[in-house]
Amino acid sequence: MSHVCVCSERSSSDPGVYSAVAPPAGRTHSGQLFFEYLLVVSLRKKRNEEGYEPHITYQFPKREVMGRLQREEEEKCMKAAHLFCFPEGINWAPLTEYKSETFSFVLTEVDGSRRNGYCRRLLPAGRGARVPEAYCIISHVACFGLFSKIFDEVEKRRQISKAMIYPFMQSLREAPLPSPGNTVTVTSFIPDAGTEIISLTRPAESWLEHVDFRTLFRCLNDDEVLMVFAATVMERQIIFISEELSTLSQVLHAVAALLYPFVWQHTFISIVPTVLIDVCAAPTPFLLGVQKSLLEQLTDHSDLMIVDLSPGAETKFITRIGDEESLLPAKLKEELLSRLSARKRDASTEELNRLVSEAFLSVFVRSVGHFSQHFRRSGNSRRFHKKSFLKAVQHKSHVDFVKLFIQTQMFDLFIQEEETQANPNAFFHRKVLEYHERKKKEKTKAGWV
């Protein structure tokens, strides 16, 4: 998981002076920016109406330093921030206590590209009852842990003064985003604390840096996770229910990560705002997170899997089709459950992520890992031969599963990438090779015996 190390050092430097210390030369940074925008979204009473409406009270970079195209992008971000930072809508009341929470969402552009929104919602410092405010960062980088730690730094500065946020974010924006497995440091000064050297590290496994599987396995047991996985692999309509926004976003991103090296191609909204609740009636596949207070608005349950993530829920599946336990081949299920049972209670996030991801990856290695042997060259292009691939499925018990899986959009896109790009899934190829080498050794050993 991404982490931040903070080292304090007394200094008499001006509080407005921040400097970014770049990592050593080499492939230690990606060339990307950490983020595009930081927005502070507050609630204000609606004029002549009941309830509150969100509005932007702070933004970085400042609007006047943006070009026309960037201002247009910013307008889209502001609209999204209104929706996703306060998805409950207008029904708020001033509070004296509020537990801060961090969650994320995905913005999908017209061209299919995706940007990530990260949100920290908290009660601003003050006396008496007041409404929460939200900090929202928009970034092309998918790394929940990294931005959660950045929010810790933003929140610490907000408690002193909102003006303290700007120089820190400016310094962060100037710092090079580290490549997976590398670190960048940012030096900043805080009154009464001195100069702090903040080290931001990205995890080595880039496809897992947006994921923490703990919440998924806290909400569901292993058998329930397997049923959700089976339904997701078959690209069905799945809705997750919880009151906690952080639970919804963490579980949905974890479920999507179980598909690696395949990628969910359909509607994905980790937190559905009240005004978009009609998306739950769409006829296409989706992964949606819905707050429990909106459950009554889900009137048509046919063909849906609705998963209740609430603690102490009587049943985790409010509704489901009913065949989820039989979709995965029995032998693969047995091996998957065995791998998952090896989890340790005191495992670090990195250790848990690695064990869980490799356990689910093994399902694809064993069932469709032979795909690379069924490409044929035609001139300068490569073409996948589905018939020979199906005939070559090693275990007959896998055939029904494979026949269904190869009809999905995620499999189609995976094959298109393999046909048109140079080694786009190198890690998966390596795992397939390791599996075949291990099987050869086992066969040789058995022959000697």
Short mmCIF file of C-alpha atoms in Angstrom, two decimals:
data_model
loop_
_atom_site.label_atom_id
_atom_site.label_comp_id
_atom_site.label_asym_id
_atom_site.label_seq_id
_atom_site.Cartn_x
_atom_site.Cartn_y
_atom_site.Cartn_z
CA MET A 1 0.00 0.00 0.00
CA SER A 2 1.15 3.56 -0.58
CA HIS A 3 2.48 5.28 2.46
CA VAL A 4 3.72 8.62 3.75
CA CYS A 5 6.67 9.02 6.09
CA VAL A 6 6.82 12.34 7.93
CA CYS A 7 10.05 13.56 9.54
CA SER A 8 9.95 16.79 11.56
CA GLU A 9 12.83 19.21 11.60
CA ARG A 10 12.82 22.59 13.38
CA SER A 11 13.28 25.54 11.05
CA SER A 12 12.77 29.29 11.03
CA SER A 13 11.88 29.24 7.31
CA ASP A 14 9.00 31.30 5.99
CA PRO A 15 5.77 29.24 6.25
CA GLY A 16 4.99 29.92 2.63
CA VAL A 17 8.20 28.34 1.32
CA TYR A 18 7.86 24.73 0.18
CA SER A 19 10.26 22.77 -1.99
CA ALA A 20 9.94 19.50 -3.87
CA VAL A 21 12.95 17.22 -3.77
CA ALA A 22 13.09 15.09 -6.91
CA PRO A 23 14.15 11.43 -6.76
CA PRO A 24 17.52 10.31 -8.15
CA ALA A 25 18.00 10.10 -11.90
CA GLY A 26 16.76 6.94 -13.59
CA ARG A 27 13.37 5.35 -13.99
CA THR A 28 12.11 6.49 -10.63
CA HIS A 29 9.29 8.72 -11.79
CA SER A 30 6.57 8.37 -14.39
CA GLY A 31 6.49 11.86 -15.89
CA GLN A 32 2.86 12.25 -14.77
CA LEU A 33 1.48 14.87 -12.41
CA PHE A 34 0.27 13.72 -9.00
CA PHE A 35 -3.07 15.39 -9.61
CA GLU A 36 -4.96 17.79 -11.86
CA TYR A 37 -7.25 19.62 -9.46
CA LEU A 38 -7.90 20.05 -5.77
CA LEU A 39 -11.37 21.29 -4.86
CA VAL A 40 -12.87 22.12 -1.48
CA VAL A 41 -16.63 21.57 -1.61
CA SER A 42 -18.79 23.06 1.15
CA LEU A 43 -22.51 23.02 1.85
CA ARG A 44 -24.60 26.19 2.00
CA LYS A 45 -28.28 26.70 2.69
CA LYS A 46 -30.45 26.93 -0.39
CA ARG A 47 -32.18 30.27 -0.88
CA ASN A 48 -35.90 30.20 -0.12
CA GLU A 49 -35.83 26.38 0.01
CA GLU A 50 -35.21 23.61 2.48
CA GLY A 51 -31.87 21.84 2.50
CA TYR A 52 -28.30 22.53 1.42
CA GLU A 53 -26.45 22.71 -1.86
CA PRO A 54 -22.73 22.08 -2.47
CA HIS A 55 -20.49 24.80 -3.84
CA ILE A 56 -16.76 25.22 -4.46
CA THR A 57 -15.05 27.34 -1.80
CA TYR A 58 -11.46 26.65 -2.84
CA GLN A 59 -9.74 25.34 -5.93
CA PHE A 60 -6.22 24.66 -7.07
CA PRO A 61 -4.78 25.49 -9.55
CA LYS A 62 -6.46 28.87 -9.47
CA ARG A 63 -8.91 29.52 -12.29
CA GLU A 64 -7.04 32.60 -13.59
CA VAL A 65 -3.87 30.58 -14.35
CA MET A 66 -5.75 28.04 -16.46
CA GLY A 67 -6.10 27.98 -20.23
CA ARG A 68 -9.52 27.81 -21.91
CA LEU A 69 -9.51 24.01 -22.36
CA GLN A 70 -8.38 23.48 -18.77
CA ARG A 71 -11.21 25.74 -17.54
CA GLU A 72 -13.70 23.63 -19.50
CA GLU A 73 -12.29 20.49 -17.89
CA GLU A 74 -12.53 22.18 -14.50
CA GLU A 75 -16.25 22.88 -15.07
CA LYS A 76 -16.82 19.15 -15.58
CA CYS A 77 -14.85 18.38 -12.41
CA MET A 78 -16.92 20.84 -10.38
CA LYS A 79 -20.16 19.24 -11.52
CA ALA A 80 -18.79 15.79 -10.68
CA ALA A 81 -17.56 17.01 -7.30
CA HIS A 82 -21.06 18.30 -6.47
CA LEU A 83 -22.51 14.91 -7.27
CA PHE A 84 -19.93 12.59 -5.76
CA CYS A 85 -18.65 14.51 -2.73
CA PHE A 86 -22.20 14.77 -1.38
CA PRO A 87 -24.09 11.95 -3.15
CA GLU A 88 -26.90 12.07 -0.56
CA GLY A 89 -28.19 15.28 -2.10
CA ILE A 90 -29.64 18.21 -0.17
CA ASN A 91 -30.77 16.48 3.02
CA TRP A 92 -28.21 17.63 5.57
CA ALA A 93 -28.44 19.11 9.06
CA PRO A 94 -25.69 20.85 11.08
CA LEU A 95 -23.67 18.44 13.23
CA THR A 96 -21.43 18.68 16.27
CA GLU A 97 -19.74 15.32 15.61
CA TYR A 98 -18.89 13.65 12.32
CA LYS A 99 -16.41 10.86 11.65
CA SER A 100 -14.29 11.82 8.65
CA GLU A 101 -14.25 9.34 5.78
CA THR A 102 -12.26 8.89 2.60
CA PHE A 103 -13.71 7.44 -0.58
CA SER A 104 -13.10 7.47 -4.30
CA PHE A 105 -14.99 7.53 -7.58
CA VAL A 106 -14.22 7.24 -11.28
CA LEU A 107 -15.00 9.80 -13.98
CA THR A 108 -15.35 8.26 -17.44
CA GLU A 109 -14.74 10.56 -20.40
CA VAL A 110 -16.53 10.42 -23.77
CA ASP A 111 -13.51 8.67 -25.29
CA GLY A 112 -13.60 5.98 -22.59
CA SER A 113 -10.59 7.28 -20.66
CA ARG A 114 -10.93 7.39 -16.91
CA ARG A 115 -9.91 9.81 -14.19
CA ASN A 116 -10.05 9.14 -10.48
CA GLY A 117 -11.71 11.30 -7.88
CA TYR A 118 -10.58 11.06 -4.26
CA CYS A 119 -12.64 12.62 -1.51
CA ARG A 120 -12.05 13.28 2.19
CA ARG A 121 -15.19 14.45 3.97
CA LEU A 122 -14.89 15.93 7.45
CA LEU A 123 -16.29 18.43 9.92
CA PRO A 124 -14.31 21.70 9.69
CA ALA A 125 -12.80 23.13 12.86
CA GLY A 126 -15.14 25.37 14.83
CA ARG A 127 -17.68 25.54 17.63
CA GLY A 128 -21.30 24.51 17.63
CA ALA A 129 -23.24 22.63 14.99
CA ARG A 130 -21.92 22.89 11.41
CA VAL A 131 -22.11 20.99 8.16
CA PRO A 132 -19.28 18.84 6.74
CA GLU A 133 -16.99 19.93 3.93
CA ALA A 134 -15.19 17.78 1.38
CA TYR A 135 -11.74 17.85 -0.18
CA CYS A 136 -11.68 16.41 -3.67
CA ILE A 137 -8.60 15.56 -5.75
CA ILE A 138 -8.96 14.67 -9.44
CA SER A 139 -6.09 12.61 -10.86
CA HIS A 140 -5.25 10.22 -13.70
CA VAL A 141 -3.40 8.14 -11.08
CA ALA A 142 -5.29 5.23 -9.49
CA CYS A 143 -3.70 4.91 -6.06
CA PHE A 144 -6.14 5.15 -3.15
CA GLY A 145 -3.57 4.68 -0.39
CA LEU A 146 -1.30 7.40 -1.75
CA PHE A 147 -4.07 10.01 -1.89
CA SER A 148 -5.48 8.98 1.47
CA LYS A 149 -2.12 9.90 2.99
CA ILE A 150 -2.00 13.16 1.01
CA PHE A 151 -5.42 13.98 2.50
CA ASP A 152 -3.95 13.43 5.99
CA GLU A 153 -1.44 16.18 5.20
CA VAL A 154 -4.14 18.45 3.71
CA GLU A 155 -6.39 17.94 6.73
CA LYS A 156 -3.54 18.71 9.13
CA ARG A 157 -2.92 22.02 7.35
CA ARG A 158 -6.64 22.83 7.16
CA GLN A 159 -6.87 22.72 10.95
CA ILE A 160 -4.28 25.55 11.05
CA SER A 161 -5.49 27.61 8.09
CA LYS A 162 -6.94 27.01 4.65
CA ALA A 163 -4.08 29.17 3.33
CA MET A 164 -1.62 26.45 4.41
CA ILE A 165 -3.05 24.04 1.84
CA TYR A 166 -2.01 25.98 -1.26
CA PRO A 167 1.81 25.90 -0.89
CA PHE A 168 1.72 22.20 0.02
CA MET A 169 -0.38 21.30 -3.03
CA GLN A 170 1.79 23.53 -5.25
CA SER A 171 4.86 21.68 -4.04
CA LEU A 172 3.17 18.34 -4.62
CA ARG A 173 2.09 19.35 -8.11
CA GLU A 174 5.68 20.26 -8.99
CA ALA A 175 7.06 16.98 -7.64
CA PRO A 176 7.45 14.10 -10.12
CA LEU A 177 5.02 11.25 -9.59
CA PRO A 178 7.18 8.25 -8.62
CA SER A 179 7.02 5.09 -10.71
CA PRO A 180 5.63 1.98 -8.95
CA GLY A 181 8.01 0.92 -6.17
CA ASN A 182 9.72 4.33 -5.97
CA THR A 183 9.54 7.34 -3.65
CA VAL A 184 9.42 11.11 -3.96
CA THR A 185 9.91 13.53 -1.07
CA VAL A 186 8.25 16.89 -0.48
CA THR A 187 9.61 19.37 2.06
CA SER A 188 7.17 21.74 3.74
CA PHE A 189 7.04 24.03 6.76
CA ILE A 190 4.29 24.14 9.37
CA PRO A 191 4.23 26.78 12.13
CA ASP A 192 5.05 25.33 15.58
CA ALA A 193 6.06 22.03 13.93
CA GLY A 194 9.00 23.04 11.77
CA THR A 195 10.05 21.66 8.42
CA GLU A 196 8.61 18.28 7.49
CA ILE A 197 10.05 15.92 4.90
CA ILE A 198 7.15 13.92 3.51
CA SER A 199 8.05 10.74 1.62
CA LEU A 200 5.43 9.43 -0.79
CA THR A 201 5.95 5.85 -1.96
CA ARG A 202 3.98 3.91 -4.56
CA PRO A 203 3.64 0.12 -4.18
CA ALA A 204 5.61 -2.05 -6.60
CA GLU A 205 2.53 -3.85 -7.98
CA SER A 206 0.91 -1.07 -10.00
CA TRP A 207 -2.37 -2.94 -10.62
CA LEU A 208 -2.92 -3.24 -6.85
CA GLU A 209 -2.09 0.30 -5.75
CA HIS A 210 -5.76 1.35 -5.80
CA VAL A 211 -6.82 -1.66 -3.74
CA ASP A 212 -7.05 -2.83 -0.16
CA PHE A 213 -8.78 -6.21 0.10
CA ARG A 214 -9.31 -5.96 3.87
CA THR A 215 -12.70 -4.27 3.62
CA LEU A 216 -14.00 -6.82 1.09
CA PHE A 217 -13.08 -9.77 3.32
CA ARG A 218 -14.34 -7.98 6.42
CA CYS A 219 -17.78 -7.56 4.83
CA LEU A 220 -18.04 -10.98 3.12
CA ASN A 221 -16.76 -14.46 3.90
CA ASP A 222 -14.70 -16.41 1.36
CA ASP A 223 -17.65 -18.30 -0.16
CA GLU A 224 -19.60 -15.05 -0.58
CA VAL A 225 -16.61 -13.36 -2.24
CA LEU A 226 -16.40 -16.29 -4.69
CA MET A 227 -20.08 -15.87 -5.62
CA VAL A 228 -19.55 -12.14 -6.24
CA PHE A 229 -16.43 -12.94 -8.28
CA ALA A 230 -18.30 -15.51 -10.40
CA ALA A 231 -21.11 -13.05 -11.14
CA THR A 232 -18.58 -10.32 -12.00
CA VAL A 233 -16.63 -12.58 -14.36
CA MET A 234 -19.91 -13.25 -16.19
CA GLU A 235 -20.48 -9.47 -16.46
CA ARG A 236 -23.78 -9.35 -14.61
CA GLN A 237 -25.66 -6.51 -12.91
CA ILE A 238 -24.35 -6.18 -9.35
CA ILE A 239 -25.28 -3.60 -6.72
CA PHE A 240 -23.49 -3.26 -3.38
CA ILE A 241 -25.36 -1.68 -0.46
CA SER A 242 -23.80 0.15 2.52
CA GLU A 243 -24.27 3.34 4.51
CA GLU A 244 -20.53 4.02 4.55
CA LEU A 245 -19.17 5.65 1.40
CA SER A 246 -15.65 4.40 2.14
CA THR A 247 -16.92 0.80 2.35
CA LEU A 248 -18.65 1.09 -1.02
CA SER A 249 -15.67 2.55 -2.86
CA GLN A 250 -13.14 0.13 -1.32
CA VAL A 251 -15.25 -2.97 -1.98
CA LEU A 252 -16.09 -2.06 -5.58
CA HIS A 253 -12.47 -1.35 -6.47
CA ALA A 254 -11.42 -4.59 -4.76
CA VAL A 255 -13.98 -6.63 -6.75
CA ALA A 256 -12.80 -5.04 -10.01
CA ALA A 257 -9.20 -5.90 -9.08
CA LEU A 258 -10.08 -9.60 -8.70
CA LEU A 259 -10.53 -9.71 -12.49
CA TYR A 260 -6.85 -8.99 -13.25
CA PRO A 261 -5.48 -9.29 -15.95
CA PHE A 262 -8.96 -8.63 -17.36
CA VAL A 263 -10.66 -5.23 -16.99
CA TRP A 264 -14.32 -4.46 -16.27
CA GLN A 265 -15.66 -2.79 -19.45
CA HIS A 266 -19.15 -1.72 -18.37
CA THR A 267 -20.73 0.89 -16.08
CA PHE A 268 -18.74 1.27 -12.87
CA ILE A 269 -19.94 3.77 -10.25
CA SER A 270 -18.55 3.11 -6.78
CA ILE A 271 -21.00 5.58 -5.19
CA VAL A 272 -24.23 6.35 -7.05
CA PRO A 273 -25.51 9.87 -6.26
CA THR A 274 -29.21 10.16 -5.45
CA VAL A 275 -29.89 12.05 -8.69
CA LEU A 276 -28.41 9.16 -10.73
CA ILE A 277 -30.27 6.33 -9.01
CA ASP A 278 -32.09 5.47 -12.28
CA VAL A 279 -28.82 3.96 -13.56
CA CYS A 280 -29.72 0.93 -11.41
CA ALA A 281 -32.50 0.16 -13.93
CA ALA A 282 -30.13 0.10 -16.93
CA PRO A 283 -30.35 -3.10 -19.04
CA THR A 284 -26.56 -3.43 -19.38
CA PRO A 285 -23.99 -4.97 -16.97
CA PHE A 286 -22.86 -2.75 -14.10
CA LEU A 287 -21.00 -2.61 -10.80
CA LEU A 288 -22.71 -0.02 -8.59
CA GLY A 289 -22.39 1.15 -5.00
CA VAL A 290 -25.64 2.45 -3.45
CA GLN A 291 -26.20 3.89 0.01
CA LYS A 292 -28.61 1.80 2.06
CA SER A 293 -31.03 4.69 2.48
CA LEU A 294 -31.76 4.42 -1.27
CA LEU A 295 -32.52 0.68 -1.20
CA GLU A 296 -36.29 1.23 -1.35
CA GLN A 297 -35.85 3.01 -4.68
CA LEU A 298 -34.53 -0.20 -6.27
CA THR A 299 -37.91 -1.52 -7.37
CA ASP A 300 -36.93 -4.03 -10.08
CA HIS A 301 -34.75 -6.78 -8.59
CA SER A 302 -34.96 -9.21 -11.52
CA ASP A 303 -31.58 -10.32 -12.89
CA LEU A 304 -29.79 -8.37 -10.15
CA MET A 305 -27.31 -9.44 -7.54
CA ILE A 306 -27.74 -7.07 -4.57
CA VAL A 307 -25.06 -7.47 -1.91
CA ASP A 308 -25.61 -5.99 1.56
CA LEU A 309 -22.26 -5.00 3.07
CA SER A 310 -23.80 -3.74 6.33
CA PRO A 311 -22.38 -5.19 9.56
CA GLY A 312 -24.76 -7.78 11.01
CA ALA A 313 -26.92 -8.02 7.87
CA GLU A 314 -29.29 -11.02 8.13
CA THR A 315 -28.46 -12.05 4.59
CA LYS A 316 -25.62 -10.73 2.49
CA PHE A 317 -27.49 -11.36 -0.76
CA ILE A 318 -30.77 -9.47 -0.85
CA THR A 319 -31.32 -11.01 -4.27
CA ARG A 320 -29.30 -13.03 -6.78
CA ILE A 321 -29.93 -15.21 -9.82
CA GLY A 322 -29.09 -18.41 -7.92
CA ASP A 323 -26.47 -20.14 -10.07
CA GLU A 324 -23.44 -18.25 -8.73
CA GLU A 325 -22.20 -21.20 -6.65
CA SER A 326 -21.97 -23.42 -9.75
CA LEU A 327 -20.44 -20.98 -12.26
CA LEU A 328 -16.82 -21.68 -11.29
CA PRO A 329 -15.48 -25.22 -11.90
CA ALA A 330 -15.53 -27.20 -8.63
CA LYS A 331 -11.80 -27.95 -8.70
CA LEU A 332 -10.89 -24.30 -9.28
CA LYS A 333 -13.21 -23.25 -6.42
CA GLU A 334 -11.60 -25.77 -4.10
CA GLU A 335 -8.08 -24.58 -4.96
CA LEU A 336 -9.11 -20.92 -4.66
CA LEU A 337 -10.64 -21.43 -1.19
CA SER A 338 -7.52 -23.32 -0.12
CA ARG A 339 -5.27 -20.43 -1.19
CA LEU A 340 -7.47 -17.87 0.55
CA SER A 341 -7.44 -19.89 3.78
CA ALA A 342 -3.67 -19.25 3.98
CA ARG A 343 -4.32 -15.59 4.91
CA LYS A 344 -2.75 -14.49 8.18
CA ARG A 345 -4.55 -12.19 10.60
CA ASP A 346 -1.48 -10.00 11.04
CA ALA A 347 -0.62 -9.83 7.32
CA SER A 348 0.32 -6.39 5.99
CA THR A 349 -1.80 -4.80 3.29
CA GLU A 350 0.87 -5.64 0.70
CA GLU A 351 1.01 -9.30 1.82
CA LEU A 352 -2.77 -9.64 1.78
CA ASN A 353 -3.09 -7.96 -1.62
CA ARG A 354 -0.43 -10.23 -3.11
CA LEU A 355 -1.96 -13.44 -1.71
CA VAL A 356 -5.52 -12.58 -2.76
CA SER A 357 -4.63 -11.30 -6.24
CA GLU A 358 -2.47 -14.32 -7.05
CA ALA A 359 -5.18 -16.68 -5.76
CA PHE A 360 -7.76 -15.25 -8.17
CA LEU A 361 -5.19 -14.88 -10.94
CA SER A 362 -4.68 -18.65 -10.75
CA VAL A 363 -8.30 -19.15 -11.91
CA PHE A 364 -7.48 -17.48 -15.23
CA VAL A 365 -4.04 -19.09 -15.50
CA ARG A 366 -5.56 -22.57 -15.22
CA SER A 367 -8.67 -22.03 -17.30
CA VAL A 368 -7.61 -19.72 -20.16
CA GLY A 369 -3.84 -19.46 -19.73
CA HIS A 370 -3.22 -21.43 -22.93
CA PHE A 371 -4.65 -18.58 -25.05
CA SER A 372 -1.20 -17.46 -26.28
CA GLN A 373 -0.74 -20.73 -28.19
CA HIS A 374 -3.73 -19.97 -30.44
CA PHE A 375 -2.69 -16.88 -32.38
CA ARG A 376 -1.93 -17.19 -36.08
CA ARG A 377 -0.05 -14.67 -38.20
CA SER A 378 -1.85 -13.20 -41.20
CA GLY A 379 0.49 -10.81 -42.98
CA ASN A 380 1.58 -8.26 -40.41
CA SER A 381 -1.26 -9.02 -37.99
CA ARG A 382 -1.99 -11.69 -35.40
CA ARG A 383 -5.40 -13.35 -35.18
CA PHE A 384 -6.83 -15.37 -32.31
CA HIS A 385 -8.39 -18.74 -33.20
CA LYS A 386 -11.24 -19.31 -30.78
CA LYS A 387 -12.16 -22.82 -31.97
CA SER A 388 -8.70 -24.31 -31.50
CA PHE A 389 -8.45 -22.50 -28.15
CA LEU A 390 -11.69 -24.09 -26.92
CA LYS A 391 -10.65 -27.55 -28.12
CA ALA A 392 -7.39 -27.22 -26.21
CA VAL A 393 -8.98 -26.57 -22.79
CA GLN A 394 -7.06 -29.07 -20.66
CA HIS A 395 -9.71 -29.98 -18.10
CA LYS A 396 -13.13 -30.93 -19.39
CA SER A 397 -14.67 -29.61 -16.19
CA HIS A 398 -13.47 -26.12 -17.24
CA VAL A 399 -15.12 -26.11 -20.67
CA ASP A 400 -18.55 -24.75 -19.67
CA PHE A 401 -16.95 -21.92 -17.68
CA VAL A 402 -14.55 -21.04 -20.52
CA LYS A 403 -17.36 -21.05 -23.11
CA LEU A 404 -19.27 -18.48 -21.07
CA PHE A 405 -16.21 -16.39 -20.22
CA ILE A 406 -14.99 -15.96 -23.80
CA GLN A 407 -18.32 -14.29 -24.64
CA THR A 408 -17.60 -11.39 -22.29
CA GLN A 409 -16.38 -7.96 -23.36
CA MET A 410 -13.46 -8.16 -20.96
CA PHE A 411 -12.13 -11.27 -22.72
CA ASP A 412 -12.72 -9.70 -26.15
CA LEU A 413 -10.74 -6.57 -25.24
CA PHE A 414 -7.95 -8.66 -23.71
CA ILE A 415 -7.59 -10.60 -26.97
CA GLN A 416 -7.72 -7.41 -29.05
CA GLU A 417 -4.82 -6.04 -27.02
CA GLU A 418 -2.86 -9.25 -27.54
CA GLU A 419 -3.52 -9.08 -31.28
CA THR A 420 -2.45 -5.46 -31.72
CA GLN A 421 0.11 -4.65 -29.00
CA ALA A 422 3.54 -5.96 -28.09
CA ASN A 423 3.30 -8.06 -24.94
CA PRO A 424 0.60 -5.97 -23.17
CA ASN A 425 0.09 -8.53 -20.38
CA ALA A 426 3.66 -9.53 -19.53
CA PHE A 427 2.96 -10.36 -15.88
CA PHE A 428 0.12 -12.73 -16.79
CA HIS A 429 2.30 -14.41 -19.44
CA ARG A 430 4.98 -14.93 -16.81
CA LYS A 431 2.52 -16.49 -14.37
CA VAL A 432 1.24 -18.84 -17.09
CA LEU A 433 4.81 -19.88 -17.90
CA GLU A 434 5.60 -20.48 -14.23
CA TYR A 435 2.49 -22.64 -13.91
CA HIS A 436 3.41 -24.79 -16.93
CA GLU A 437 6.99 -25.20 -15.73
CA ARG A 438 5.75 -26.26 -12.31
CA LYS A 439 3.40 -28.82 -13.88
CA LYS A 440 6.26 -30.22 -15.99
CA LYS A 441 8.43 -30.65 -12.90
CA GLU A 442 5.57 -32.37 -11.05
CA LYS A 443 5.02 -34.70 -14.01
CA THR A 444 8.74 -35.51 -14.26
CA LYS A 445 8.91 -36.17 -10.53
CA ALA A 446 5.86 -38.43 -10.71
CA GLY A 447 7.47 -40.32 -13.62
CA TRP A 448 10.62 -41.00 -11.59
CA VAL A 449 8.53 -42.27 -8.68
#
